[in-house]
mmCIF file with all atom_site columns, C-alpha atoms in Angstrom:
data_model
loop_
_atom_site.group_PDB
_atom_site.id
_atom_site.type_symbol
_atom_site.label_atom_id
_atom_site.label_alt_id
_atom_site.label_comp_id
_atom_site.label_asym_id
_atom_site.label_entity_id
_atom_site.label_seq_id
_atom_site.pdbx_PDB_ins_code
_atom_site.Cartn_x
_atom_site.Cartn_y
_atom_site.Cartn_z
_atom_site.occupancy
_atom_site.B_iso_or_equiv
_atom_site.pdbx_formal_charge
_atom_site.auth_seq_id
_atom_site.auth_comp_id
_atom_site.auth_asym_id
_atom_site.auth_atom_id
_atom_site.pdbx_PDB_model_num
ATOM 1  C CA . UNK Z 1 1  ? -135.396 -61.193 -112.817 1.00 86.00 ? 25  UNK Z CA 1
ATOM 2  C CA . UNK Z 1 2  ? -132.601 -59.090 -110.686 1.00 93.00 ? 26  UNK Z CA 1
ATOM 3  C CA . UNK Z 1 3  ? -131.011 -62.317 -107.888 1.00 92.00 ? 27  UNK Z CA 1
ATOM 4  C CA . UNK Z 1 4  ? -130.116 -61.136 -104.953 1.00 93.00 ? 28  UNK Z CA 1
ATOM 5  C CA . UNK Z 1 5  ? -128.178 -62.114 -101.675 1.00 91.00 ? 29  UNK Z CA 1
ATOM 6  C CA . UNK Z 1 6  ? -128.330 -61.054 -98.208  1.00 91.00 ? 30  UNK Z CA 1
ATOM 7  C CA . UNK Z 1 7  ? -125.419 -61.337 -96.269  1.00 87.00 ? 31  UNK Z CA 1
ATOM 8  C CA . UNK Z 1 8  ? -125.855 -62.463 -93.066  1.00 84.00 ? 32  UNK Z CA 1
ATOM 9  C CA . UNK Z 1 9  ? -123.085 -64.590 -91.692  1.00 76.00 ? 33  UNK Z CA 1
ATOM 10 C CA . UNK Z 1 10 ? -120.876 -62.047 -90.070  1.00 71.00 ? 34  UNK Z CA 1
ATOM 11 C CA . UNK Z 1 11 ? -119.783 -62.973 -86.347  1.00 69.00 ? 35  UNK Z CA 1
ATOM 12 C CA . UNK Z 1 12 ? -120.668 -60.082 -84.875  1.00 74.00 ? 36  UNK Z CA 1
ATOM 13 C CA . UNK Z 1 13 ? -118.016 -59.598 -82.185  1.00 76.00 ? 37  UNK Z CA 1
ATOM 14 C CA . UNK Z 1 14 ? -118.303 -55.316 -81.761  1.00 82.00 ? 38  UNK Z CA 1
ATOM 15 C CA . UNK Z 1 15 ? -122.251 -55.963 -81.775  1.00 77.00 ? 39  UNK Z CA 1
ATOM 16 C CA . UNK Z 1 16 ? -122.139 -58.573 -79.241  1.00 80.00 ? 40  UNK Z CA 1
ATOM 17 C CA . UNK Z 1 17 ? -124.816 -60.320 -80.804  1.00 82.00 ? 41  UNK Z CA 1
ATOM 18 C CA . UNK Z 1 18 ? -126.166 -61.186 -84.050  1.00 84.00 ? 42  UNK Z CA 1
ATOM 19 C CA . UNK Z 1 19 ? -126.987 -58.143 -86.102  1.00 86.00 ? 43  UNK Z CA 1
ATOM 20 C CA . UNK Z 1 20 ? -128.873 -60.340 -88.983  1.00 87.00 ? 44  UNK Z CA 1
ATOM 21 C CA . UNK Z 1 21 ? -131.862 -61.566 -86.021  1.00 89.00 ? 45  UNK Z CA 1
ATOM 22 C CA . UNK Z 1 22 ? -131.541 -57.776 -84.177  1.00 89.00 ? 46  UNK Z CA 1
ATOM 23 C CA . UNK Z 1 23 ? -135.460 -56.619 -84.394  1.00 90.00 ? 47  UNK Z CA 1
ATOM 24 C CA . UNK Z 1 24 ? -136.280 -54.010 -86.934  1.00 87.00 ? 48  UNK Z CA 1
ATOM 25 C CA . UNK Z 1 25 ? -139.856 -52.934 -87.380  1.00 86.00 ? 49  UNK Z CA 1
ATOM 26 C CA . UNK Z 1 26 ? -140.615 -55.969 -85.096  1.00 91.00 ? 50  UNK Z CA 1
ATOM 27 C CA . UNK Z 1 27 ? -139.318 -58.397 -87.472  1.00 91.00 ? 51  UNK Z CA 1
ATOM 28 C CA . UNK Z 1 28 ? -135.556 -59.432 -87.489  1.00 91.00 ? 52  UNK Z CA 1
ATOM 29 C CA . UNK Z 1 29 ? -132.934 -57.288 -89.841  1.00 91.00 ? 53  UNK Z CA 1
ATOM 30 C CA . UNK Z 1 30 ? -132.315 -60.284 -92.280  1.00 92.00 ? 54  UNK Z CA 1
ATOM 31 C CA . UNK Z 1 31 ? -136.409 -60.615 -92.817  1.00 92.00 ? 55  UNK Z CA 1
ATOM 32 C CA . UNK Z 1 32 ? -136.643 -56.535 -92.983  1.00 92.00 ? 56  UNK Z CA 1
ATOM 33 C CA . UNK Z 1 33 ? -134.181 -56.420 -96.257  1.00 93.00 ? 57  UNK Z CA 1
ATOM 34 C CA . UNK Z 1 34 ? -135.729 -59.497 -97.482  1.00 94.00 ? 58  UNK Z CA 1
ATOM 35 C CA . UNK Z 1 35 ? -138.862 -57.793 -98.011  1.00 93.00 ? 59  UNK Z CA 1
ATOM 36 C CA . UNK Z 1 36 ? -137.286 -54.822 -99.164  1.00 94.00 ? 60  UNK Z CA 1
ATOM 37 C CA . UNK Z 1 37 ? -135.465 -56.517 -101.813 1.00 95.00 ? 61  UNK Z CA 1
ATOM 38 C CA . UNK Z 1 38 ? -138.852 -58.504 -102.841 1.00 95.00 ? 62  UNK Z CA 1
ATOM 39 C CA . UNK Z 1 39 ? -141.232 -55.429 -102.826 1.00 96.00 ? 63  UNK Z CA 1
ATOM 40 C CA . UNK Z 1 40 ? -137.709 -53.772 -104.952 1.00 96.00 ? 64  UNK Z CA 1
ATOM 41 C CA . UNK Z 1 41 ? -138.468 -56.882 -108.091 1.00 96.00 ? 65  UNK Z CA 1
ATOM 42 C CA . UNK Z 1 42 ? -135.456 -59.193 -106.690 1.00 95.00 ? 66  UNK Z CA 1
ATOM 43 C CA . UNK Z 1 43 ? -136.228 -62.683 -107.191 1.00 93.00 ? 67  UNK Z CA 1
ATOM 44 C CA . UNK Z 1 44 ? -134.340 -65.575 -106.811 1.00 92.00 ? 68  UNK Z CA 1
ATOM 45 C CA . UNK Z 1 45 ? -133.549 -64.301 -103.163 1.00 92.00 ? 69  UNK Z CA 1
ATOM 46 C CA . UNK Z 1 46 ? -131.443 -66.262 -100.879 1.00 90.00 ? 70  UNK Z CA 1
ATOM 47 C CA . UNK Z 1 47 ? -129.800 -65.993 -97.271  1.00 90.00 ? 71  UNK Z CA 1
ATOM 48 C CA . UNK Z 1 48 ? -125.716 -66.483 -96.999  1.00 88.00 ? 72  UNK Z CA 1
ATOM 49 C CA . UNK Z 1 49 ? -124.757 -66.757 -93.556  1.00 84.00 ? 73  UNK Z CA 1
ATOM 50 C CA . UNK Z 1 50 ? -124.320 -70.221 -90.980  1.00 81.00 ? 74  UNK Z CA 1
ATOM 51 C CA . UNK Z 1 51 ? -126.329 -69.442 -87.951  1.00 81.00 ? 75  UNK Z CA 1
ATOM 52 C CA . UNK Z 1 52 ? -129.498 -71.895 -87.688  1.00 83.00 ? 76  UNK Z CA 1
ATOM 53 C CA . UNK Z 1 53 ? -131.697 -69.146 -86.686  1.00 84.00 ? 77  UNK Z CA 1
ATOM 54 C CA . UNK Z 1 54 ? -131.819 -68.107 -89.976  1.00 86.00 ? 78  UNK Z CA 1
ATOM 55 C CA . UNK Z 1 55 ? -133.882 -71.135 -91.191  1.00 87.00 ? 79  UNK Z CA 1
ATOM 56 C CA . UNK Z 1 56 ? -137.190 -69.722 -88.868  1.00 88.00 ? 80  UNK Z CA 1
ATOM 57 C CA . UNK Z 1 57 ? -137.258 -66.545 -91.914  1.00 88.00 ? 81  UNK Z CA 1
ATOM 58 C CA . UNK Z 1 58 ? -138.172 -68.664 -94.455  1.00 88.00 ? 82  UNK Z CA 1
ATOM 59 C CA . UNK Z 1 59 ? -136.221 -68.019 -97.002  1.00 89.00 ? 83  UNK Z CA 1
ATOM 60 C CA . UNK Z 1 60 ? -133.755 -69.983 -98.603  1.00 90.00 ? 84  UNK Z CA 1
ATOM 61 C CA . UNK Z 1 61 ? -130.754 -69.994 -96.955  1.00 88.00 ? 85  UNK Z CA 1
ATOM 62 C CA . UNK Z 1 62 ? -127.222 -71.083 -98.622  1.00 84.00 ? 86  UNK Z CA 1
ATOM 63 C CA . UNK Z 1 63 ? -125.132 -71.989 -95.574  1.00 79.00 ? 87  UNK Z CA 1
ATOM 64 C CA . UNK Z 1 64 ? -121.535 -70.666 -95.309  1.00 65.00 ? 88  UNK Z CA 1
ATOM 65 C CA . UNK Z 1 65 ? -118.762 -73.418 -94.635  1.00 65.00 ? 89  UNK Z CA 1
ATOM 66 C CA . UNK Z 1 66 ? -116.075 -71.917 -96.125  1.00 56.00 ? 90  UNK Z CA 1
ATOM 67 C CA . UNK Z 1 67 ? -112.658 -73.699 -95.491  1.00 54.00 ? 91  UNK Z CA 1
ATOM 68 C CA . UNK Z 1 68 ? -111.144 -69.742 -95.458  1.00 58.00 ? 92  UNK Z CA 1
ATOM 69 C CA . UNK Z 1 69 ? -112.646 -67.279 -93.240  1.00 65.00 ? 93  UNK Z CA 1
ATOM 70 C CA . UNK Z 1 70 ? -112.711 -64.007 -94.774  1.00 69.00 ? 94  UNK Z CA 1
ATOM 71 C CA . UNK Z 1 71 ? -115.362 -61.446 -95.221  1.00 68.00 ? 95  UNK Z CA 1
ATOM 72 C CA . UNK Z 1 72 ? -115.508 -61.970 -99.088  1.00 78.00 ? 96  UNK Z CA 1
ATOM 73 C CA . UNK Z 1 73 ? -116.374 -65.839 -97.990  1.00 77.00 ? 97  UNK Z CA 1
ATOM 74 C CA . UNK Z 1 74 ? -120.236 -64.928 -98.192  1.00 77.00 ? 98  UNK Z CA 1
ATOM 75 C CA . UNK Z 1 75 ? -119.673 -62.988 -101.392 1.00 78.00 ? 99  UNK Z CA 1
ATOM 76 C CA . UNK Z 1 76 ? -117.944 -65.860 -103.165 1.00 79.00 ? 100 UNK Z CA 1
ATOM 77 C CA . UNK Z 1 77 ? -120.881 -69.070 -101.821 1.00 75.00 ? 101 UNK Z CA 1
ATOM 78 C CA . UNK Z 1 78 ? -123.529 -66.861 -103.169 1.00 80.00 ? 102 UNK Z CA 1
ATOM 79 C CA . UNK Z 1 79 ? -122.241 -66.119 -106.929 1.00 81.00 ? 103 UNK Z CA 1
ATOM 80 C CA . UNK Z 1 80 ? -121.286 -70.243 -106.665 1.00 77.00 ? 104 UNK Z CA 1
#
């Protein structure tokens, strides 16, 4: 069993739009490494990030309400 955690709650303000949903291989970024990481072995696999449109990839998501905004924020809720 190797868990593993995609990031994907990053505001993207240079990218002017939300790099975890951007279309890779006709599927959204977040849903590409997801099934990278499963084909890899990683299981438990879970989604750290607040934007709803991550709940339409089907995976489990652990949504980020951090009190402190910092980039480490998503690192932290998904070794909680």
């Amino acid at each position: 069993m190797i868990p593993a955690a995609i990031l994907a709650g990053g505001r993207s303000r240079r990218m002017g739009q939300d790099k975890a949903l951007i279309p890779v291989h006709g599927i959204p970024l977040a849903g590409h490494m997801a099934q990278v990481l499963e084909r890899a072995g990683c299981s438990p696999l879970v989604l750290v990030g607040r934007q709803p449109a991550l709940q339409a990839l089907k995976l489990r998501v652990l949504s980020e309400e951090a009190a402190w905004a910092h980039p480490l924020a998503g690192v932290v809720h998904a070794l909680e």
